[in-house]
Coordinates of C-alpha atoms in Angstrom, one line a residue:
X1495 CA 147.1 145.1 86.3
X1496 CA 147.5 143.7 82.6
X1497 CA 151.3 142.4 83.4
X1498 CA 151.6 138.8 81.8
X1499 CA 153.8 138.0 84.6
X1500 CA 151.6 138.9 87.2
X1501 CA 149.0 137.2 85.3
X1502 CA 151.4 134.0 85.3
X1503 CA 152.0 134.3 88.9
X1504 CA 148.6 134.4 90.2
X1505 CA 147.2 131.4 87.7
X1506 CA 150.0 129.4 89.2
X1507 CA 148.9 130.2 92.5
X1508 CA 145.3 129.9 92.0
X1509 CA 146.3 126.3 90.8
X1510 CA 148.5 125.4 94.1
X1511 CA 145.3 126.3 95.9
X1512 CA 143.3 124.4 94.0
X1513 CA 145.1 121.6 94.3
X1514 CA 145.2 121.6 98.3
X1515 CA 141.4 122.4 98.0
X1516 CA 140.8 119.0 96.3
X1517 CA 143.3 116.8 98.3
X1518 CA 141.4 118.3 101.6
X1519 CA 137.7 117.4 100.2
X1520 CA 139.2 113.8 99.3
X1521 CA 141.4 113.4 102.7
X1522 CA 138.0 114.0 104.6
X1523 CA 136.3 110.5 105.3
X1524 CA 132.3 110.8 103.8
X1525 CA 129.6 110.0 106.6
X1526 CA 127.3 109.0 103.7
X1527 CA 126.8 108.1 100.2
X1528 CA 125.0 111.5 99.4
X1529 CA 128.2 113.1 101.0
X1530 CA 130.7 111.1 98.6
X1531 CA 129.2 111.6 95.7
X1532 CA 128.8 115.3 96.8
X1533 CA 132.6 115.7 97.4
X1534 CA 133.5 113.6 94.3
X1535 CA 131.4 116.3 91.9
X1536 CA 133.5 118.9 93.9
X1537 CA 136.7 117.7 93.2
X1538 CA 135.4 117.1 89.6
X1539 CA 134.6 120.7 89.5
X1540 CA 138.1 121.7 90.9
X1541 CA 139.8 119.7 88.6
X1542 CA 138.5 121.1 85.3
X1543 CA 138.8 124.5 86.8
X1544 CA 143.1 123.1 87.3
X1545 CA 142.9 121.9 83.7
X1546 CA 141.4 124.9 82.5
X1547 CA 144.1 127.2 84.2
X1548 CA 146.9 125.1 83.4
X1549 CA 146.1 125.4 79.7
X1550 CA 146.0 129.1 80.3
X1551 CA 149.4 129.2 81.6
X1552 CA 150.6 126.7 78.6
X1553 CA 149.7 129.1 76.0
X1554 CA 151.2 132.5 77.9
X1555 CA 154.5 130.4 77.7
X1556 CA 154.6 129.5 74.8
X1557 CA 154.6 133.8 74.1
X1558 CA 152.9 133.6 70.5
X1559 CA 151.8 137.2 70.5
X1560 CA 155.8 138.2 72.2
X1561 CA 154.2 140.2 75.0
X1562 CA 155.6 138.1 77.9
X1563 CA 159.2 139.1 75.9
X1564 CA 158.2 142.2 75.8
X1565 CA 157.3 143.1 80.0
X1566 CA 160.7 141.0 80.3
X1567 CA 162.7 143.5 78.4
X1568 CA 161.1 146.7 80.2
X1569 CA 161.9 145.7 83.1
X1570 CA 165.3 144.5 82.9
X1571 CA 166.2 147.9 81.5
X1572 CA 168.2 150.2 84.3
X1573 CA 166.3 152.5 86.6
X1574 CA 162.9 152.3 88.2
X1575 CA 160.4 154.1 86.2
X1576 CA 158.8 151.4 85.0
X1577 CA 158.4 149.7 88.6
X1578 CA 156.9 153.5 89.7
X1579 CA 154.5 153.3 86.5
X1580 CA 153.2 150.4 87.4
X1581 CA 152.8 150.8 91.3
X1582 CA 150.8 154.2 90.3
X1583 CA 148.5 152.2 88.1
X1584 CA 147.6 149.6 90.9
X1585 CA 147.3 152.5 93.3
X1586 CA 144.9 154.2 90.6
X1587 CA 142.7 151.2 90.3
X1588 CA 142.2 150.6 94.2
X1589 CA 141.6 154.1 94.8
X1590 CA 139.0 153.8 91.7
X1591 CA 137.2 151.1 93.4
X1592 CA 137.8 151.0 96.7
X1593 CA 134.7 148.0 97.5
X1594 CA 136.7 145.8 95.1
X1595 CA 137.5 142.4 96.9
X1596 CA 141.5 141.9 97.9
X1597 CA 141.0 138.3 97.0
X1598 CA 138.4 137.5 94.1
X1599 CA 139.7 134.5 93.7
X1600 CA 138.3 133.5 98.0
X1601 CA 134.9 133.8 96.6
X1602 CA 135.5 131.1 93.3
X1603 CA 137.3 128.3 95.8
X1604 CA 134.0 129.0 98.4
X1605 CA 131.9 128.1 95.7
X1606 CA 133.3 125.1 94.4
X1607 CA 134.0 123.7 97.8
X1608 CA 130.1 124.5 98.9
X1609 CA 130.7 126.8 101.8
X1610 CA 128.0 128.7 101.0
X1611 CA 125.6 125.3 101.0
X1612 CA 123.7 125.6 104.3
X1613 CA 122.5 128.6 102.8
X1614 CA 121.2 127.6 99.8
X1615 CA 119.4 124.6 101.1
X1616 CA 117.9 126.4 104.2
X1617 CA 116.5 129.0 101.5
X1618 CA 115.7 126.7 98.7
X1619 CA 115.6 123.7 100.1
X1620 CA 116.9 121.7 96.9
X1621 CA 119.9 119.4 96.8
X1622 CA 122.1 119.9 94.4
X1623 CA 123.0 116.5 94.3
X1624 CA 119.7 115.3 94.6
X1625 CA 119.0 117.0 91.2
X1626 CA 120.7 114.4 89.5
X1627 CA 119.1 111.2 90.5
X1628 CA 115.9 110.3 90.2
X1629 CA 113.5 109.0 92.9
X1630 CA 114.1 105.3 91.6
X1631 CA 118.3 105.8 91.9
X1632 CA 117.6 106.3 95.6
X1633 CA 120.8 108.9 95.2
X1634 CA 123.0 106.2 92.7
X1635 CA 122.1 103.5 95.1
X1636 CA 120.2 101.7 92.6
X1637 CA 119.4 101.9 88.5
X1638 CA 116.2 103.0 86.8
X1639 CA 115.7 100.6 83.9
X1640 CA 111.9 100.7 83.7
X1641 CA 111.8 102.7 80.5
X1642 CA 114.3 100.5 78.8
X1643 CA 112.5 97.2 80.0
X1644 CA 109.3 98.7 78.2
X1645 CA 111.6 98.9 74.7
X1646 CA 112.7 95.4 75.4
X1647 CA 109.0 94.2 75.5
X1648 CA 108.0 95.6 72.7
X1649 CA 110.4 94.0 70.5
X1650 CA 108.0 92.5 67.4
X1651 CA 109.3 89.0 67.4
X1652 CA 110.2 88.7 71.0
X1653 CA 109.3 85.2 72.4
X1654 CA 107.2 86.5 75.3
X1655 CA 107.7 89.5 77.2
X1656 CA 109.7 89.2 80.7
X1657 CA 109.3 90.4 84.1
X1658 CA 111.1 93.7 85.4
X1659 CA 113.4 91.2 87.4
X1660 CA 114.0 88.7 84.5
X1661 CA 115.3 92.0 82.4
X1662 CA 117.8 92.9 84.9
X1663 CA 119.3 89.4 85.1
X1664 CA 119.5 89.3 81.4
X1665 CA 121.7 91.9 81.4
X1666 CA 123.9 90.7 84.5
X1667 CA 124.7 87.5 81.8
X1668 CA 126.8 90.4 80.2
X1669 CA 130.0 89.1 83.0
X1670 CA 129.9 85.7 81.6
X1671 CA 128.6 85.9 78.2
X1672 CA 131.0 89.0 77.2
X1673 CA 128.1 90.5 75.3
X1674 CA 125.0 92.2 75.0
X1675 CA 121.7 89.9 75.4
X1676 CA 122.5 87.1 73.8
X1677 CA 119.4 85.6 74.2
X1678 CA 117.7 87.8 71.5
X1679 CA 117.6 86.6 67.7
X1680 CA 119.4 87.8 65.0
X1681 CA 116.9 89.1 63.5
X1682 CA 115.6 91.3 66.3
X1683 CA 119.1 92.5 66.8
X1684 CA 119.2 93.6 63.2
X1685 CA 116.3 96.0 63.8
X1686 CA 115.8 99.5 64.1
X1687 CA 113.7 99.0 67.4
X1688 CA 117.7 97.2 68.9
X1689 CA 119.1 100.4 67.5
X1690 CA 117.4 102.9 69.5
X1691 CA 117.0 100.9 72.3
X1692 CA 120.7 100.0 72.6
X1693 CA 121.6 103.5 72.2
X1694 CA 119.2 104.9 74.9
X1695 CA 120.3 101.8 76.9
X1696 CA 124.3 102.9 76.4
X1697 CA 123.2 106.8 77.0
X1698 CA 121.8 106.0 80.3
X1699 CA 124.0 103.8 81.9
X1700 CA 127.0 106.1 80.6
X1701 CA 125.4 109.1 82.5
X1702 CA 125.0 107.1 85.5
X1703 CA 128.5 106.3 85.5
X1704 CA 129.5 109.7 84.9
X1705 CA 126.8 111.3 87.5
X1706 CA 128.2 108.7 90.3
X1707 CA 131.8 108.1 89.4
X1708 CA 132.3 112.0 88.7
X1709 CA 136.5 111.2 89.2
X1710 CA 136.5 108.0 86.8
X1711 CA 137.9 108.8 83.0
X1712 CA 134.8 107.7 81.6
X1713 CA 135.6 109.1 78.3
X1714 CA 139.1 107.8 78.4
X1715 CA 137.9 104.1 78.5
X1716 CA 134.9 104.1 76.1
X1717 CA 137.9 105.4 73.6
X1718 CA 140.0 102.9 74.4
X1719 CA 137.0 100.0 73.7
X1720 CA 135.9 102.1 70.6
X1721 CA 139.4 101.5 69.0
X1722 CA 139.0 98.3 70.4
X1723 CA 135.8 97.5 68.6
X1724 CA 137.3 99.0 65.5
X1725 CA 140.4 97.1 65.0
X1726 CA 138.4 93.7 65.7
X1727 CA 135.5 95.0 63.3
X1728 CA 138.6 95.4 60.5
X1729 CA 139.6 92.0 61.1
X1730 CA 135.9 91.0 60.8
X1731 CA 136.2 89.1 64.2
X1732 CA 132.8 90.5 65.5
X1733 CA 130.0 88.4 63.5
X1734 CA 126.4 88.6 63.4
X1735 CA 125.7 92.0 62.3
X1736 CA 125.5 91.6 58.4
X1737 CA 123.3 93.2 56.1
X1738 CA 121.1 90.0 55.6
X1739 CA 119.4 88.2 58.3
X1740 CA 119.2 84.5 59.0
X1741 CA 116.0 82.8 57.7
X1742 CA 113.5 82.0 60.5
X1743 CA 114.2 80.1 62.9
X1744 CA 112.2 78.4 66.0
X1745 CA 112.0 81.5 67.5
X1746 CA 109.8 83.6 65.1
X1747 CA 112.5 84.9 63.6
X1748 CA 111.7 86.4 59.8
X1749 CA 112.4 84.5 56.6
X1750 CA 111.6 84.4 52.7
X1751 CA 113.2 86.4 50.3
X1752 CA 115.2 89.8 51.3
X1753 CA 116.0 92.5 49.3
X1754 CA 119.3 94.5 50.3
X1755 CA 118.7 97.4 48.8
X1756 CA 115.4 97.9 51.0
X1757 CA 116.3 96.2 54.0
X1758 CA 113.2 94.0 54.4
X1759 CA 111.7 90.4 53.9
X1760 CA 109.2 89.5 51.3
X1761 CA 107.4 86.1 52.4
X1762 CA 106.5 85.4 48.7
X1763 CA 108.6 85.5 45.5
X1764 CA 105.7 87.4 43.3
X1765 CA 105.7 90.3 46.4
X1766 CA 109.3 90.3 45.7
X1767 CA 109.2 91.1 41.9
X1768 CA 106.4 93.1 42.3
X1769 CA 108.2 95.6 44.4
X1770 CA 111.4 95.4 42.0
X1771 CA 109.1 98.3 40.0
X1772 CA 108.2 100.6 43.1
X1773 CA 109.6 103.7 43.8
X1774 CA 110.9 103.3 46.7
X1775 CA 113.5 100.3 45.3
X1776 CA 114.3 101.9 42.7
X1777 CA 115.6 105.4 45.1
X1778 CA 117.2 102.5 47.3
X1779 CA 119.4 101.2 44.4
X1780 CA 120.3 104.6 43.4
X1781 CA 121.8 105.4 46.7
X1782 CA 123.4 102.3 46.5
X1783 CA 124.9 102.8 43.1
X1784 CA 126.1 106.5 44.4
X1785 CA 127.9 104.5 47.3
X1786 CA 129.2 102.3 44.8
X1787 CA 131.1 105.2 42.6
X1788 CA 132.1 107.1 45.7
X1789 CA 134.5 104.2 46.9
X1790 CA 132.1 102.1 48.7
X1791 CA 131.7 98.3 48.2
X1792 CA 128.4 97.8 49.5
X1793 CA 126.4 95.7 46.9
X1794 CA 123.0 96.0 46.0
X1795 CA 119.9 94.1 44.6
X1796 CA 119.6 95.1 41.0
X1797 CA 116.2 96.9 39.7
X1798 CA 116.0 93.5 37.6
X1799 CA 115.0 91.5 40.0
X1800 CA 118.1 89.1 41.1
X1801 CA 118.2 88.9 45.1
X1802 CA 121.3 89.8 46.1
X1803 CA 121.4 88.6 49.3
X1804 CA 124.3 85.6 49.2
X1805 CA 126.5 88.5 47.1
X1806 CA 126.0 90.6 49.6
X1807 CA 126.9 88.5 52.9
X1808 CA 130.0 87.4 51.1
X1809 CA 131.4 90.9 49.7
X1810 CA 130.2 93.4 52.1
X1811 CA 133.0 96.4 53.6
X1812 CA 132.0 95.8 57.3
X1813 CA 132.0 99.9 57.7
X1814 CA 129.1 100.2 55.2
X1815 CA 127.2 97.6 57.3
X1816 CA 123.8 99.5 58.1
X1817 CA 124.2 97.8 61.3
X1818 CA 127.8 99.1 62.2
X1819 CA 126.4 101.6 64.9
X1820 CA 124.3 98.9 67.2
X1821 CA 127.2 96.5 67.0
X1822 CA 129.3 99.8 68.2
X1823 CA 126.8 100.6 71.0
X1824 CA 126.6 96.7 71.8
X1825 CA 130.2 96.2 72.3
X1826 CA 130.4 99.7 74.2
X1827 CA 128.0 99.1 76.5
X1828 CA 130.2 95.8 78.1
X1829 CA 133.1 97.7 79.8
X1830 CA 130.1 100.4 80.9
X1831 CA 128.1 97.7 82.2
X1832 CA 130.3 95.3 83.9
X1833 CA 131.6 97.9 86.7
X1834 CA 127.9 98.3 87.6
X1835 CA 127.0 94.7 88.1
X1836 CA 127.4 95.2 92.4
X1837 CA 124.3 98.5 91.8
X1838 CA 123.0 96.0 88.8
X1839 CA 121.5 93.2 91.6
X1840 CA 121.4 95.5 94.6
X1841 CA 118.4 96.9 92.2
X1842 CA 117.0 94.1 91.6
X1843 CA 117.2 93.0 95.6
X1844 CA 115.5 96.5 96.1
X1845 CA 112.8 95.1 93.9
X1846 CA 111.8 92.5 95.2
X1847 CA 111.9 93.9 98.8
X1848 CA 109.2 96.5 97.0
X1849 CA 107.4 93.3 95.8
X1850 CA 106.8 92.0 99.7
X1851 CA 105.9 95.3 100.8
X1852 CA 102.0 96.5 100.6
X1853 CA 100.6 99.7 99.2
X1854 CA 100.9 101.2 102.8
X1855 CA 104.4 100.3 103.6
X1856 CA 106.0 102.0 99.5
X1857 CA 103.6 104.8 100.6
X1858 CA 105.6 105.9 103.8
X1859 CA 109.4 104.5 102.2
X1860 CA 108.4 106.8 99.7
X1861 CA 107.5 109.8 102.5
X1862 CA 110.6 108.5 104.2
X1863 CA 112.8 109.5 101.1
X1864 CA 111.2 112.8 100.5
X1865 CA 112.0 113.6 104.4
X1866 CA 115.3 113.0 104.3
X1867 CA 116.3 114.1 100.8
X1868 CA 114.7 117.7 102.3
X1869 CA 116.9 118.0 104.9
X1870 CA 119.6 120.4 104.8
X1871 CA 123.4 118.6 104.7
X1872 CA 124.3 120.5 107.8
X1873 CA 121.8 118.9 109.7
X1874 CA 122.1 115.3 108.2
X1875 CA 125.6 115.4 108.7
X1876 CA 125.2 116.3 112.2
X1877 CA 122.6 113.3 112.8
X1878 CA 124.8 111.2 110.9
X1879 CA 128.1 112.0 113.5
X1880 CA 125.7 111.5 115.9
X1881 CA 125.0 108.2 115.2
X1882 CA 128.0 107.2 112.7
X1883 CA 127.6 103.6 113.8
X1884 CA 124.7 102.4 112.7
X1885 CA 125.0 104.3 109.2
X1886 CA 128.3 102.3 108.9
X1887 CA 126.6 99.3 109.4
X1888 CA 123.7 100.0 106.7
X1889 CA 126.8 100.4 104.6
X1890 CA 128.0 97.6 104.5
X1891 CA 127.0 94.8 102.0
X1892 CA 124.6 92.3 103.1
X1893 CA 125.3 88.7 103.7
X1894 CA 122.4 87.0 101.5
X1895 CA 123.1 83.5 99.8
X1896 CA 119.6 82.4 99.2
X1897 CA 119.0 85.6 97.7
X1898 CA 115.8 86.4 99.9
X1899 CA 114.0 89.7 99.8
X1900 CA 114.9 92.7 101.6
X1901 CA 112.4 93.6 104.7
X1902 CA 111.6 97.2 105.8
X1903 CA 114.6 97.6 107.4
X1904 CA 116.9 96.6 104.7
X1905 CA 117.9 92.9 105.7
X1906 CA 116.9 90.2 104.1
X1907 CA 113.6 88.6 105.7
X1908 CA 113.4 85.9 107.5
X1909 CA 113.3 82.2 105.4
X1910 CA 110.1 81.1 107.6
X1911 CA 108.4 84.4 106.6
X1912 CA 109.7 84.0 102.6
X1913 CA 108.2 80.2 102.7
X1914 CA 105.2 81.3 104.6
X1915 CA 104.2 84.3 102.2
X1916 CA 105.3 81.5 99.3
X1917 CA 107.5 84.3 97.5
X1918 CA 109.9 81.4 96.1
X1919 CA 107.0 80.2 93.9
X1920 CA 105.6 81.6 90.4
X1921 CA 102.6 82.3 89.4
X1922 CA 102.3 82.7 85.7
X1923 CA 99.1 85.0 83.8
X1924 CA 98.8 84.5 79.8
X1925 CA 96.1 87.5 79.9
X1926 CA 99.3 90.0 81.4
X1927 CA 101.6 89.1 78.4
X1928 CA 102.6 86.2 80.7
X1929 CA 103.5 88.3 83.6
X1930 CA 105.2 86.7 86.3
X1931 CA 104.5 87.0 90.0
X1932 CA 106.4 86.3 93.0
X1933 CA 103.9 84.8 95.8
X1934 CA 100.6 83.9 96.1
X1935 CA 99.8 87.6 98.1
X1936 CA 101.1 89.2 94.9
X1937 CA 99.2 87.4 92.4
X1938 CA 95.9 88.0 93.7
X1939 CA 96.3 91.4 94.3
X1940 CA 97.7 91.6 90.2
X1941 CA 93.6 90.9 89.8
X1942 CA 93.2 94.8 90.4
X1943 CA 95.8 96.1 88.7
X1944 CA 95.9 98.3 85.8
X1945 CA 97.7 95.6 83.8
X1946 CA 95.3 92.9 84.0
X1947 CA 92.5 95.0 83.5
X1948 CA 94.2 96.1 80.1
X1949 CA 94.4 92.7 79.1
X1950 CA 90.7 91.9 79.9
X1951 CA 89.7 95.1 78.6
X1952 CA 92.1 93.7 75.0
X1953 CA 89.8 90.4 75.0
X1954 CA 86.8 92.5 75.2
X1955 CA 86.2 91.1 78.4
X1956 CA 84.7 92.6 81.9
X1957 CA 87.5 92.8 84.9
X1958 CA 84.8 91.2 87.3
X1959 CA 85.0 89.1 90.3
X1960 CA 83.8 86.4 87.7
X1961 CA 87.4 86.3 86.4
X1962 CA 89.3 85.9 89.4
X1963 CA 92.1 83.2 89.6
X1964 CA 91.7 82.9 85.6
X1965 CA 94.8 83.2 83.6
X1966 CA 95.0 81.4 80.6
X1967 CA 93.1 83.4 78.0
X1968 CA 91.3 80.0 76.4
X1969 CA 89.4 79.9 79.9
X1970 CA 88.9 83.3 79.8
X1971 CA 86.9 83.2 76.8
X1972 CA 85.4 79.8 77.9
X1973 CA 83.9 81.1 81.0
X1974 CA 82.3 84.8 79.2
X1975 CA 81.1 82.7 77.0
X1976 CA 79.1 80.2 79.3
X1977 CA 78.6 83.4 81.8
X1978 CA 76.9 84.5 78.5
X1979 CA 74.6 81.4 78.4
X1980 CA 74.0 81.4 81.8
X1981 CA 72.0 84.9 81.2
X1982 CA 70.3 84.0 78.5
X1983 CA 68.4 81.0 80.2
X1984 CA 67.8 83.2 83.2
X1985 CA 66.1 85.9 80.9
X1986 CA 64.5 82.8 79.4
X1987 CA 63.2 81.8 82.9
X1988 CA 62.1 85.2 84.0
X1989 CA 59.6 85.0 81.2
X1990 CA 58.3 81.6 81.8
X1991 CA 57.7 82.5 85.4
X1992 CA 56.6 85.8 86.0
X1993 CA 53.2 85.4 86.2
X1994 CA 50.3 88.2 84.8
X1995 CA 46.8 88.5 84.8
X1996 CA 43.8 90.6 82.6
X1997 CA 40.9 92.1 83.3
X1998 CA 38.6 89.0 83.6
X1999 CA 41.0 87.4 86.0
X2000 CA 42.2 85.1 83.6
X2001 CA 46.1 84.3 84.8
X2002 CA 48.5 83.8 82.3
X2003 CA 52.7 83.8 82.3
X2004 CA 54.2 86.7 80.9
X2005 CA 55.3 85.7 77.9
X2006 CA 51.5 84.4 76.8
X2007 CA 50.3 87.5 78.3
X2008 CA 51.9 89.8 75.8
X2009 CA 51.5 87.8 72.7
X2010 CA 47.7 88.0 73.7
X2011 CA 48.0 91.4 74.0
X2012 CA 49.5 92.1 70.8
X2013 CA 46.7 89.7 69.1
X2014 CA 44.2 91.7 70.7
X2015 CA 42.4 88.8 72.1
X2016 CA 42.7 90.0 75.8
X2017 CA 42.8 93.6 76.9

């Protein structure tokens, strides 16, 4: 059972039927989007197991160790003893194991094409495909972006934070603009906060890609822009991502003096020569003069105290930028990001169709999901065939020019019910890092929420009824503070009027009835 050409036969075999397997799972039209992506991971699968088996066969070829040369000169010797030696060793090993399987390799195509499926989901009822996607993909319908929003907001020098929905058309500007929020500032670009949010960003919508688009080269293309990126990064084409920062702008943006060796601004020049002496400068030169003697060109501010912030702009190697990596993820993150414009605003049409529903309604679409994501494929598929027609039509994209939100049904609602509900008008509140709100139904039920409440509870103030339809902070304060007044004088009153009298039936107000008291002049 060792014989190389047997061994050759059978890989090239196994690879014939692997091939037919895939071109079957892709001739097969899906019934639904789970199903496509289901057969793409398939044929994924079967393709690496090709891949794998064709470099297999490559290397027996290619005879390094000279046993394929070997078998071939055994056998082409005269006589058949070496044809009866081997029949007698198969006929050995079968009789050995006689439960062994005729065809192992039946049971390795059954699981990659999911035969045995309806079985494992009527046992553990778990998807493998549903695995992948969160609740908020909806099954690679839509993208989940709310962790990433949350980094974008809590950029330092950020303007003012934006809306869910704002965030997502920012980074739809990506088609026209040919690069990554260009809204921001220099100087929040240059920061390690853009770092690690550009590279969770680029993580995220890479594995999306890859977890939707399973057949799609993925890999093949971000190489392709990564080479790309580095021949126009040579050239010193892509600008903007220096070592030294633009002073401030209108924006917030920092300024002062900056020290390259330490990466940071000092507002003041006595800070700045104070900090020439620290320990911490002195390390960063160090490291800078090491780079220096090991080939590398990036200057450095000198433990004397001379800024070197103009030498350094004008001298610096563009790979020793300490920026080199966001400006990599930056540029990668365009060709990622432009195929996935289409799922890009059908999230943010889902979104706003969440924003017209009420609690009620995202409770049972949210039962709805769980149903059907826990039915077995056999039986969705069967429902599906059943009524093919009308999951065809769901399919297919819907006409919406004036951008309305969707409805429970997933059609845009009708324009008298978007200008009854006023969901085409904004309703601004400073106290909710000045949160945005589509329609007047949806800003007074923010009120309740736990992000208003936060920003009371940040002023120090109560989240009462006192406070509704308040947003500006100014009148926030205004109004505790005359609610606060307002008290006092009733306390004030309480005492005046209340009314007490002593033992002789003398009858005085409260207040002159307890200084009495305390004189001891009335008992």
């Amino acid at each position: 059972m060792d014989s190389v050409i047997e061994i050759q036969r059978q890989t090239h075999e196994e690879i014939e039927r692997l091939d037919r397997a895939a071109a079957t799972l892709l001739s097969q039209a899906p019934t639904t989007r789970r199903q496509q992506i289901k057969d793409e991971h398939k044929v994924s699968n079967i393709l690496d197991r090709i891949t794998s088996r064709a470099s297999t066969l490559h290397s027996s070829y290619i005879d390094e160790d000279n046993s394929r040369h070997t078998e071939t000169t055994l056998l082409s010797e005269p006589g058949l003893n070496e044809f009866y030696a081997r029949l007698k060793r198969i006929k050995d090993y079968h009789m050995k194991y006689p439960e062994q399987p005729s065809d192992p390799f039946e049971l390795e195509l059954g699981g990659l094409l999911g035969e045995d499926d309806d079985l494992y989901d009527a046992e553990d009822n778990e998807d493998p495909v549903a695995l992948l996607f969160s609740g908020e993909e909806s099954f690679g319908r839509y993208l989940d972006l709310y962790a990433h929003h949350s980094q974008y907001n809590n950029f330092k020098t950020l303007p003012r934070h934006v809306s869910y929905v704002q965030y997502l058309d920012a980074l739809s500007k990506v088609l026209d603009e040919k690069t990554l929020h260009q809204e921001l500032s220099s100087t929040i670009k240059l920061s390690k906060d853009y770092e690690a949010y550009v590279t969770a960003l680029y993580a995220y919508l890479l594995s999306f890609t890859k977890r939707t688009q399973p057949l799609v080269d993925t890999n093949a293309q971000q190489r392709e822009a990564e080479t790309e990126f580095e021949k126009l990064w040579s050239q010193g084409q892509i600008t903007g991502w220096g070592d030294t920062p633009p002073p401030s702008d209108a924006n917030g943006a920092e300024g002062g003096i900056y020290c390259t060796a330490c990466q940071k601004h000092y507002a003041k020049q006595t800070v700045y020569d104070a900090h020439l002496k620290s320990k911490k400068h002195l390390k960063a030169v160090s490291r800078d003069a090491l780079q220096d003697g090991a080939g590398g060109t990036k200057p450095h501010a000198d433990a004397s105290g001379t800024n070197g912030s103009s030498a350094h702009a004008a001298t610096q190697a563009p790979h020793h930028s300490k920026h080199y990596k966001s400006a990599l993820k930056s540029h990668l993150i365009v060709p990622v990001l432009v195929p996935l414009l289409p799922t890009l605003l059908d999230s943010k049409s889902n979104v706003e169709r969440r924003f017209a529903l009420t609690a009620r309604e995202r409770e049972l679409e949210a039962e709805s999901t769980e149903q059907q994501s826990s039915v077995p494929p056999n039986i969705a598929n069967g429902a599906v065939k059943k009524e093919g027609g009308e999951d065809e039509d769901e399919e297919e994209r819907i006409y919406n020019p004036l951008k309305l939100p969707l409805g429970w049904d997933g059609k845009p609602i009708p324009y008298w019910l978007y200008k009854l509900h006023g969901l085409g008008v904004e309703y601004r509140c400073e106290i909710c890092s000045d949160g945005v709100y589509m329609g007047r139904k949806n800003f007074e039920r923010h009120f309740q929420e736990s992000r208003h409440a936060f920003g009371m509870r940040a002023l120090g103030l109560p989240n009462t009824k006192h406070f509704h339809e308040i947003t500006r902070i100014e009148d926030a304060l205004a109004l505790a503070e005359k609610l606060k007044q307002e008290g006092r004088q009733e306390i004030f009153q309480n005492e005046t009027m209340e009314e007490m009298e002593d033992d002789e039936g003398n009858v005085y107000n409260k207040k002159t009835y307890e200084d009495l008291k305390k004189q001891g002049i009335i008992s």
